[in-house]
C-alpha cells in the first residue's frame, strides 16, 4: 500500500503542516513521538492500511511542519493538533500515539473529548519530581550547527546510544536498556529527523517533558483509552504509576512491540465506528506528485512555463515567477527510482510544465565530487558531508584545495546554517547524486 505525502496550511495562521496518508476505511489519526516525524510510522501505516485511512501529521517543528511561535506548552501542541484535524476535515476519530505522541493526544482529549472516538497509547510517562529535575537539566541541550561540524559527532552518538541507556545521558549500568542496538538505518533516520528539526526540537520535546500528568479522575466521562507498553520500553514501569483511571481506560503490560501493536489495533477497531475517510486536502503551492511509481516533491505553480532541476547532490530552490521546482529522484524529499530520466519527464507532464530547465554539469570527477555517504558505525559519513559542503563554498571542484581552484566567497556561504543545509542535501541524496551527474554527462543536449 503506497503512502502519499501532502502539505496543508492552517487557516488564519499560515502554519504549514506536512502529513502522510495511507489506506482506506475510517480515519485513524497517528501522532509520532519526539524528536521524530511521521516517517517513523510508515511500516505501521502500511500494516494498518487495510483497516483504516491512516493520517500521520508531523507535529509542529518536526519533520516538514512549521514550528509554533514563542515557547509553546503542551496545550499549544494539543491545540495545534486540533487545528490540523479541522484543516483536514477530521471529525471524531480514533487516534494512536507513541510516547510523547500519546502525551499530546491525551492533552487534546482532555481539552476536546468530543473530537476523539478512542485513543491507543504506546507508553505513558509519569515522572517523579526528581526525574523531572534531571530531565530539565540535561535532556534537551541546545542544538546549533558548528562551523566545523562538531555538533554532528554529538548527534550521532546521542542517537546511537539512546537505545543503550535511559535517559540517554545516564551512562550507568543501572540505566542500561535491554533493547540496545547499533542498527545504522534506524540511527541514520533519527539523525536526519533531528537535522530537519534543528533547535526547534527543544520546544516540542520540552513541552511534552514539562506537561502535567493529570489523567482524568475515575468518575470522568471521556472516550475509551488503552495504554500499553512492552518489555524493554523504559516506560513500561510507568504503567504502575498511572493510578486510578476512568472506568473505560485500560493499562496493559505486554511482552513485545508486536503484542503492543496488536492490542492497539484491536482496541482501535473495536471503538472506531464506521465514519467515511475524510477528503484529501493539500496545499496549492507545494506537494508530492506520483511519477512512474515514485513520489516527487515539488514547489511552485502547476502549469508553470519552466520546470527547474537542481544540480547533483543539491535540493530544489525556491522557484521564480512562472516556475515550478522539484527535488530530483533520490534527492531532498523525493523517492529514489530506477529510471531517473523517465521520472523527470513523467513529473514534468503531471505538473503541467511546458519546458524543463536543466542544470549545468558540475566540473570534476564524479567519484570525488560525491564521496560515499553510506552510514558507518562511527558517524564519519556525517563529517564527510559537512567537510564537502564547507569546501564547496571555497573551491571548484571542492576537492581541489589549491589556489587555482579558488572561487569568490559568496556572502554567508560559510555561515554554519548555510553549510548545514548543503550537508543535509548531500546526505539525503547519497548515491543518487552520482547517478544524476552521470545522466547530465551523457545527455549534454539537455543541459544548459
Short mmCIF file of C-alpha atoms in Angstrom, two decimals:
data_model
loop_
_atom_site.label_atom_id
_atom_site.label_comp_id
_atom_site.label_asym_id
_atom_site.label_seq_id
_atom_site.Cartn_x
_atom_site.Cartn_y
_atom_site.Cartn_z
CA UNK A 1 0.00 0.00 0.00
CA UNK A 2 1.51 3.32 -1.09
CA UNK A 3 1.87 6.17 1.37
CA UNK A 4 1.17 9.59 -0.10
CA UNK A 5 2.54 12.87 1.26
CA UNK A 6 0.88 16.26 1.42
CA UNK A 7 1.11 19.79 2.80
CA UNK A 8 -1.80 21.72 4.30
CA UNK A 9 -1.94 25.32 5.50
CA UNK A 10 -3.79 26.08 8.73
CA UNK A 11 -6.37 28.82 8.05
CA UNK A 12 -5.79 32.05 9.93
CA UNK A 13 -2.23 31.27 10.99
CA UNK A 14 -0.50 30.31 7.74
CA UNK A 15 1.23 27.49 9.63
CA UNK A 16 2.13 24.68 7.26
CA UNK A 17 1.71 21.04 8.22
CA UNK A 18 3.15 18.04 6.42
CA UNK A 19 1.29 14.74 6.70
CA UNK A 20 1.35 11.20 5.37
CA UNK A 21 -1.75 9.29 4.32
CA UNK A 22 -2.29 5.61 3.54
CA UNK A 23 -5.11 3.10 3.30
CA UNK A 24 -8.90 3.14 3.12
CA UNK A 25 -11.80 2.94 5.50
CA UNK A 26 -12.46 5.01 8.64
CA UNK A 27 -9.83 7.61 9.52
CA UNK A 28 -7.12 6.94 12.10
CA UNK A 29 -5.02 9.85 13.37
CA UNK A 30 -1.43 8.87 14.26
CA UNK A 31 0.81 11.19 16.32
CA UNK A 32 4.55 10.43 16.41
CA UNK A 33 6.99 10.67 19.29
CA UNK A 34 9.63 13.39 19.69
CA UNK A 35 12.12 14.19 18.23
CA UNK A 36 10.93 12.09 15.31
CA UNK A 37 8.49 12.64 12.44
CA UNK A 38 5.58 10.82 10.84
CA UNK A 39 8.18 8.83 8.85
CA UNK A 40 8.58 6.53 11.86
CA UNK A 41 5.02 5.30 11.29
CA UNK A 42 5.50 4.24 7.66
CA UNK A 43 5.66 0.47 8.38
CA UNK A 44 2.72 0.67 10.80
CA UNK A 45 0.65 2.71 8.36
CA UNK A 46 1.12 0.07 5.68
CA UNK A 47 0.23 -2.70 8.15
CA UNK A 48 -2.95 -0.95 9.34
CA UNK A 49 -3.97 0.42 5.93
CA UNK A 50 -6.40 -2.43 5.29
CA UNK A 51 -8.42 -1.33 8.32
CA UNK A 52 -8.06 2.46 8.34
CA UNK A 53 -7.25 5.55 6.35
CA UNK A 54 -4.10 6.30 8.34
CA UNK A 55 -3.29 10.02 8.63
CA UNK A 56 0.01 10.94 10.30
CA UNK A 57 0.98 14.63 10.56
CA UNK A 58 4.41 15.90 11.53
CA UNK A 59 3.90 17.74 14.81
CA UNK A 60 4.97 21.44 14.86
CA UNK A 61 8.72 21.91 14.43
CA UNK A 62 9.37 18.29 13.43
CA UNK A 63 9.68 16.68 10.02
CA UNK A 64 8.47 19.18 7.45
CA UNK A 65 5.93 21.03 9.63
CA UNK A 66 6.41 24.63 10.71
CA UNK A 67 7.21 25.23 14.39
CA UNK A 68 4.90 27.08 16.78
CA UNK A 69 5.95 30.60 17.75
CA UNK A 70 7.46 31.52 21.09
CA UNK A 71 7.77 28.96 23.88
CA UNK A 72 4.70 26.75 23.41
CA UNK A 73 3.44 24.50 26.20
CA UNK A 74 1.69 21.16 25.84
CA UNK A 75 -1.70 22.86 25.49
CA UNK A 76 -0.38 24.75 22.45
CA UNK A 77 0.69 21.47 20.84
CA UNK A 78 -2.68 19.90 21.62
CA UNK A 79 -4.50 22.90 20.14
CA UNK A 80 -2.23 22.74 17.07
CA UNK A 81 -3.26 19.12 16.61
CA UNK A 82 -6.93 20.06 16.83
CA UNK A 83 -6.34 22.81 14.25
CA UNK A 84 -4.72 20.24 11.96
CA UNK A 85 -7.72 17.94 12.40
CA UNK A 86 -10.01 20.83 11.44
CA UNK A 87 -7.92 21.65 8.36
CA UNK A 88 -8.00 18.00 7.26
CA UNK A 89 -11.75 17.64 7.81
CA UNK A 90 -11.35 15.05 10.57
CA UNK A 91 -14.40 14.56 12.77
CA UNK A 92 -14.47 12.42 15.89
CA UNK A 93 -11.97 9.68 15.11
CA UNK A 94 -9.73 7.10 16.78
CA UNK A 95 -6.11 8.06 17.33
CA UNK A 96 -2.83 6.33 18.12
CA UNK A 97 0.26 7.88 19.70
CA UNK A 98 3.56 6.55 20.96
CA UNK A 99 5.36 8.09 23.96
CA UNK A 100 5.26 11.89 23.54
CA UNK A 101 2.68 11.47 20.79
CA UNK A 102 0.46 9.92 23.45
CA UNK A 103 1.01 12.89 25.77
CA UNK A 104 -0.14 15.29 23.04
CA UNK A 105 -3.19 13.13 22.33
CA UNK A 106 -4.25 12.79 25.97
CA UNK A 107 -3.90 16.56 26.40
CA UNK A 108 -6.02 17.14 23.28
CA UNK A 109 -8.60 14.63 24.53
CA UNK A 110 -8.89 16.46 27.86
CA UNK A 111 -9.37 19.79 26.04
CA UNK A 112 -11.79 18.47 23.40
CA UNK A 113 -13.06 14.96 24.24
CA UNK A 114 -15.75 15.16 21.58
CA UNK A 115 -13.03 15.11 18.87
CA UNK A 116 -11.96 11.52 19.54
CA UNK A 117 -13.64 8.13 19.35
CA UNK A 118 -10.83 6.48 21.35
CA UNK A 119 -7.08 6.61 21.96
CA UNK A 120 -4.49 3.83 21.89
CA UNK A 121 -1.25 4.94 23.54
CA UNK A 122 2.17 3.29 23.49
CA UNK A 123 3.81 4.07 26.84
CA UNK A 124 2.74 6.99 29.02
CA UNK A 125 5.34 8.72 31.15
CA UNK A 126 4.56 9.62 34.76
CA UNK A 127 7.70 11.38 36.02
CA UNK A 128 8.71 11.82 39.63
CA UNK A 129 9.81 15.27 40.81
CA UNK A 130 13.45 14.12 40.83
CA UNK A 131 13.19 12.71 37.30
CA UNK A 132 11.71 15.98 36.12
CA UNK A 133 14.63 17.85 37.66
CA UNK A 134 17.21 15.62 35.98
CA UNK A 135 15.47 15.80 32.62
CA UNK A 136 15.15 19.55 32.86
CA UNK A 137 18.89 19.92 33.45
CA UNK A 138 20.30 17.52 30.87
CA UNK A 139 17.83 16.05 28.39
CA UNK A 140 17.48 18.91 25.91
CA UNK A 141 20.79 20.62 25.17
CA UNK A 142 20.79 23.35 22.53
CA UNK A 143 21.41 22.04 19.03
CA UNK A 144 23.03 24.53 16.67
CA UNK A 145 25.38 23.90 13.72
CA UNK A 146 29.06 24.48 14.49
CA UNK A 147 31.42 25.89 11.86
CA UNK A 148 33.43 22.67 11.56
CA UNK A 149 30.67 20.14 12.18
CA UNK A 150 31.39 19.26 15.81
CA UNK A 151 27.67 19.08 16.53
CA UNK A 152 27.38 16.06 14.24
CA UNK A 153 29.67 13.95 16.42
CA UNK A 154 27.42 14.63 19.39
CA UNK A 155 24.26 13.98 17.38
CA UNK A 156 25.36 10.62 16.00
CA UNK A 157 26.42 9.27 19.37
CA UNK A 158 23.40 10.66 21.18
CA UNK A 159 21.05 8.88 18.74
CA UNK A 160 23.18 5.73 18.70
CA UNK A 161 23.21 5.40 22.48
CA UNK A 162 19.61 6.30 23.24
CA UNK A 163 18.73 2.61 22.99
CA UNK A 164 21.64 1.74 25.30
CA UNK A 165 20.74 3.95 28.26
CA UNK A 166 17.67 5.78 29.50
CA UNK A 167 17.85 8.66 29.83
CA UNK A 168 20.46 8.73 27.06
CA UNK A 169 22.97 10.75 29.11
CA UNK A 170 22.82 8.47 32.19
CA UNK A 171 25.73 6.17 31.35
CA UNK A 172 25.49 3.90 34.39
CA UNK A 173 24.93 0.15 34.45
CA UNK A 174 21.72 0.80 36.37
CA UNK A 175 20.39 2.83 33.42
CA UNK A 176 21.12 0.23 30.73
CA UNK A 177 18.26 -0.86 28.45
CA UNK A 178 17.55 -4.39 27.29
CA UNK A 179 16.81 -3.21 23.73
CA UNK A 180 20.29 -1.88 22.90
CA UNK A 181 21.20 -1.93 19.22
CA UNK A 182 23.52 -0.40 16.62
CA UNK A 183 21.11 -0.56 13.68
CA UNK A 184 22.66 2.02 11.34
CA UNK A 185 19.49 2.56 9.30
CA UNK A 186 17.47 3.34 12.44
CA UNK A 187 20.14 5.64 13.84
CA UNK A 188 20.51 7.42 10.50
CA UNK A 189 16.76 8.05 10.24
CA UNK A 190 16.69 9.55 13.73
CA UNK A 191 19.73 11.70 12.92
CA UNK A 192 18.15 13.04 9.73
CA UNK A 193 14.94 13.87 11.59
CA UNK A 194 16.94 15.82 14.16
CA UNK A 195 18.70 17.69 11.35
CA UNK A 196 15.26 18.62 9.99
CA UNK A 197 14.03 19.84 13.38
CA UNK A 198 17.19 21.65 14.46
CA UNK A 199 16.97 23.51 17.74
CA UNK A 200 13.16 23.57 17.42
CA UNK A 201 13.27 20.03 18.82
CA UNK A 202 13.65 21.55 22.28
CA UNK A 203 10.30 23.35 22.09
CA UNK A 204 8.30 20.27 21.12
CA UNK A 205 10.16 17.80 23.30
CA UNK A 206 10.33 20.25 26.19
CA UNK A 207 6.58 20.88 26.12
CA UNK A 208 6.00 17.14 26.43
CA UNK A 209 8.51 16.68 29.26
CA UNK A 210 7.02 19.58 31.24
CA UNK A 211 3.41 18.56 30.63
CA UNK A 212 1.29 17.81 33.72
CA UNK A 213 0.29 14.16 34.01
CA UNK A 214 -3.20 14.74 35.38
CA UNK A 215 -5.06 11.74 33.98
CA UNK A 216 -8.82 12.30 34.25
CA UNK A 217 -10.25 11.06 37.58
CA UNK A 218 -12.16 7.77 37.82
CA UNK A 219 -15.56 9.43 37.52
CA UNK A 220 -14.71 11.47 34.42
CA UNK A 221 -16.59 10.92 31.19
CA UNK A 222 -14.14 10.51 28.30
CA UNK A 223 -13.73 8.40 25.19
CA UNK A 224 -12.13 4.98 25.88
CA UNK A 225 -8.34 4.85 26.17
CA UNK A 226 -5.85 1.98 26.10
CA UNK A 227 -2.30 2.50 27.38
CA UNK A 228 0.12 -0.38 26.79
CA UNK A 229 3.88 -0.78 26.98
CA UNK A 230 6.17 -3.67 26.05
CA UNK A 231 9.12 -5.20 27.88
CA UNK A 232 12.23 -3.17 27.09
CA UNK A 233 10.30 0.08 26.79
CA UNK A 234 11.57 2.26 29.64
CA UNK A 235 8.01 3.47 30.14
CA UNK A 236 6.63 0.02 30.89
CA UNK A 237 7.43 0.57 34.58
CA UNK A 238 5.27 3.71 34.43
CA UNK A 239 2.17 1.58 33.96
CA UNK A 240 2.32 1.05 37.72
CA UNK A 241 2.37 4.82 38.29
CA UNK A 242 -0.85 5.60 36.43
CA UNK A 243 -3.09 5.22 39.49
CA UNK A 244 -6.89 5.28 39.32
CA UNK A 245 -8.32 5.99 35.87
CA UNK A 246 -11.77 6.40 34.31
CA UNK A 247 -13.75 3.18 34.03
CA UNK A 248 -13.28 2.96 30.25
CA UNK A 249 -9.48 3.37 30.44
CA UNK A 250 -7.21 0.32 30.40
CA UNK A 251 -3.48 -0.16 31.05
CA UNK A 252 -1.55 -3.23 29.95
CA UNK A 253 1.98 -4.56 30.15
CA UNK A 254 2.83 -6.75 27.15
CA UNK A 255 5.91 -8.70 26.16
CA UNK A 256 6.83 -7.41 22.71
CA UNK A 257 6.30 -4.46 20.34
CA UNK A 258 4.21 -6.76 18.13
CA UNK A 259 1.88 -7.50 21.05
CA UNK A 260 1.55 -3.79 21.80
CA UNK A 261 0.65 -3.06 18.18
CA UNK A 262 -1.82 -5.95 18.00
CA UNK A 263 -3.56 -4.86 21.21
CA UNK A 264 -3.69 -1.27 19.99
CA UNK A 265 -5.11 -2.24 16.61
CA UNK A 266 -7.81 -4.45 18.15
CA UNK A 267 -8.81 -1.65 20.54
CA UNK A 268 -8.90 0.97 17.78
CA UNK A 269 -11.02 -1.25 15.54
CA UNK A 270 -13.43 -2.03 18.38
CA UNK A 271 -14.10 1.64 19.08
CA UNK A 272 -13.67 3.31 15.69
CA UNK A 273 -17.19 3.09 14.33
CA UNK A 274 -17.50 3.42 10.56
CA UNK A 275 -17.16 7.07 9.52
CA UNK A 276 -16.10 7.68 5.92
CA UNK A 277 -12.50 8.73 5.22
CA UNK A 278 -12.04 12.49 5.01
CA UNK A 279 -11.48 14.16 1.63
CA UNK A 280 -7.88 14.69 0.59
CA UNK A 281 -6.72 18.20 1.47
CA UNK A 282 -3.44 19.57 0.13
CA UNK A 283 -1.65 22.83 -0.50
CA UNK A 284 -1.81 24.52 -3.90
CA UNK A 285 1.87 25.55 -3.94
CA UNK A 286 3.76 22.52 -2.57
CA UNK A 287 3.25 18.79 -2.52
CA UNK A 288 4.21 15.43 -3.96
CA UNK A 289 3.25 14.04 -7.35
CA UNK A 290 3.35 10.36 -8.33
CA UNK A 291 5.63 9.80 -11.32
CA UNK A 292 6.49 6.30 -12.55
CA UNK A 293 5.71 4.95 -9.08
CA UNK A 294 7.91 7.49 -7.25
CA UNK A 295 6.68 10.37 -5.10
CA UNK A 296 8.36 13.57 -6.28
CA UNK A 297 8.41 16.67 -4.09
CA UNK A 298 7.54 19.91 -5.89
CA UNK A 299 7.12 23.57 -5.08
CA UNK A 300 5.77 26.41 -7.21
CA UNK A 301 2.80 26.73 -9.54
CA UNK A 302 1.34 23.84 -11.51
CA UNK A 303 1.26 24.61 -15.22
CA UNK A 304 4.30 26.91 -14.95
CA UNK A 305 6.38 27.65 -18.04
CA UNK A 306 9.54 26.04 -16.66
CA UNK A 307 10.28 23.00 -14.52
CA UNK A 308 13.57 23.80 -12.74
CA UNK A 309 16.00 20.96 -11.99
CA UNK A 310 18.78 21.34 -9.40
CA UNK A 311 22.40 20.18 -9.55
CA UNK A 312 23.53 16.74 -8.31
CA UNK A 313 23.64 16.49 -4.52
CA UNK A 314 21.54 19.62 -4.09
CA UNK A 315 17.83 20.23 -3.47
CA UNK A 316 15.08 22.32 -5.02
CA UNK A 317 15.50 26.07 -4.80
CA UNK A 318 12.64 28.49 -4.28
CA UNK A 319 11.09 28.76 -7.77
CA UNK A 320 10.81 32.11 -9.52
CA UNK A 321 7.78 33.53 -11.31
CA UNK A 322 6.14 31.06 -13.69
CA UNK A 323 8.43 28.26 -12.45
CA UNK A 324 7.97 25.00 -10.60
CA UNK A 325 10.86 23.16 -8.97
CA UNK A 326 11.26 19.54 -7.94
CA UNK A 327 13.62 17.51 -5.82
CA UNK A 328 15.21 15.06 -8.24
CA UNK A 329 14.58 11.36 -7.53
CA UNK A 330 16.64 10.24 -4.56
CA UNK A 331 17.32 13.85 -3.57
CA UNK A 332 15.68 16.07 -0.99
CA UNK A 333 12.18 14.85 -0.14
CA UNK A 334 11.66 12.78 -3.30
CA UNK A 335 11.68 9.00 -3.58
CA UNK A 336 14.53 7.21 -5.28
CA UNK A 337 13.87 5.32 -8.52
CA UNK A 338 15.44 3.10 -11.14
CA UNK A 339 14.91 5.36 -14.17
CA UNK A 340 15.57 8.98 -13.23
CA UNK A 341 15.01 10.44 -16.71
CA UNK A 342 11.65 8.72 -17.07
CA UNK A 343 10.54 10.08 -13.69
CA UNK A 344 11.66 13.62 -14.56
CA UNK A 345 9.63 13.63 -17.77
CA UNK A 346 6.62 11.99 -16.07
CA UNK A 347 6.74 14.57 -13.27
CA UNK A 348 7.01 17.41 -15.79
CA UNK A 349 3.94 16.16 -17.62
CA UNK A 350 1.97 15.59 -14.40
CA UNK A 351 2.78 19.10 -13.15
CA UNK A 352 1.89 20.70 -16.46
CA UNK A 353 5.29 22.29 -17.08
CA UNK A 354 5.86 23.47 -20.63
CA UNK A 355 9.66 23.23 -20.62
CA UNK A 356 12.44 21.78 -18.49
CA UNK A 357 15.34 23.93 -17.30
CA UNK A 358 18.31 21.57 -16.95
CA UNK A 359 21.30 22.42 -14.70
CA UNK A 360 24.85 22.71 -15.92
CA UNK A 361 27.11 19.69 -15.48
CA UNK A 362 29.36 20.28 -12.42
CA UNK A 363 33.05 20.23 -13.23
CA UNK A 364 35.16 17.50 -11.72
CA UNK A 365 35.47 13.76 -11.20
CA UNK A 366 32.12 12.38 -10.08
CA UNK A 367 33.83 9.81 -7.82
CA UNK A 368 35.47 12.67 -5.93
CA UNK A 369 32.59 15.15 -6.16
CA UNK A 370 30.22 12.74 -4.41
CA UNK A 371 32.01 10.67 -1.72
CA UNK A 372 30.33 7.59 -0.31
CA UNK A 373 27.98 8.80 2.42
CA UNK A 374 26.50 5.46 3.45
CA UNK A 375 26.11 5.43 7.25
CA UNK A 376 29.06 3.99 9.10
CA UNK A 377 29.24 2.75 12.67
CA UNK A 378 31.15 5.80 13.88
CA UNK A 379 29.20 8.56 12.15
CA UNK A 380 32.11 9.51 9.89
CA UNK A 381 29.76 9.93 6.92
CA UNK A 382 28.22 12.98 8.60
CA UNK A 383 31.59 14.71 8.83
CA UNK A 384 32.38 13.80 5.20
CA UNK A 385 29.21 15.53 4.08
CA UNK A 386 29.97 18.57 6.26
CA UNK A 387 33.56 18.90 5.01
CA UNK A 388 32.46 18.69 1.39
CA UNK A 389 29.66 21.21 1.96
CA UNK A 390 32.12 23.64 3.58
CA UNK A 391 34.79 23.24 0.91
CA UNK A 392 32.37 23.71 -1.99
CA UNK A 393 31.98 27.35 -0.95
CA UNK A 394 35.75 27.83 -1.24
CA UNK A 395 36.92 25.76 -4.24
CA UNK A 396 35.53 24.38 -7.50
CA UNK A 397 35.67 21.49 -7.67
CA UNK A 398 35.51 21.38 -3.90
CA UNK A 399 38.12 18.63 -3.52
CA UNK A 400 40.81 20.71 -5.31
CA UNK A 401 42.25 22.61 -2.35
CA UNK A 402 44.53 24.81 -4.46
CA UNK A 403 44.81 28.47 -5.37
CA UNK A 404 43.98 27.63 -8.97
CA UNK A 405 40.61 26.21 -7.87
CA UNK A 406 39.67 29.10 -5.56
CA UNK A 407 36.28 30.72 -6.15
CA UNK A 408 34.89 34.00 -4.74
CA UNK A 409 33.22 33.54 -1.37
CA UNK A 410 29.51 34.24 -1.62
CA UNK A 411 28.09 36.25 1.30
CA UNK A 412 27.01 33.91 4.08
CA UNK A 413 28.19 30.75 2.30
CA UNK A 414 30.37 29.75 5.26
CA UNK A 415 27.73 30.50 7.88
CA UNK A 416 27.10 27.27 9.82
CA UNK A 417 23.40 27.33 8.92
CA UNK A 418 24.20 27.54 5.19
CA UNK A 419 26.73 24.72 5.42
CA UNK A 420 24.17 22.66 7.36
CA UNK A 421 21.63 22.96 4.53
CA UNK A 422 24.18 21.88 1.91
CA UNK A 423 25.43 18.99 4.05
CA UNK A 424 21.90 17.76 4.67
CA UNK A 425 21.22 17.89 0.93
CA UNK A 426 24.26 15.70 0.29
CA UNK A 427 23.21 13.24 2.99
CA UNK A 428 19.70 12.99 1.59
CA UNK A 429 20.96 12.45 -1.94
CA UNK A 430 23.63 9.85 -1.20
CA UNK A 431 24.46 7.78 -4.28
CA UNK A 432 21.66 9.40 -6.31
CA UNK A 433 23.95 12.42 -6.77
CA UNK A 434 26.41 10.33 -8.83
CA UNK A 435 23.57 8.85 -10.88
CA UNK A 436 22.22 12.32 -11.69
CA UNK A 437 25.71 13.57 -12.58
CA UNK A 438 26.14 10.66 -15.00
CA UNK A 439 22.78 11.40 -16.64
CA UNK A 440 23.76 15.02 -17.18
CA UNK A 441 27.14 13.95 -18.59
CA UNK A 442 25.52 11.56 -21.08
CA UNK A 443 22.79 13.99 -22.19
CA UNK A 444 24.66 17.21 -22.91
CA UNK A 445 21.97 18.45 -25.29
CA UNK A 446 19.50 18.75 -22.42
CA UNK A 447 21.73 20.73 -20.05
CA UNK A 448 22.20 24.49 -20.00
#
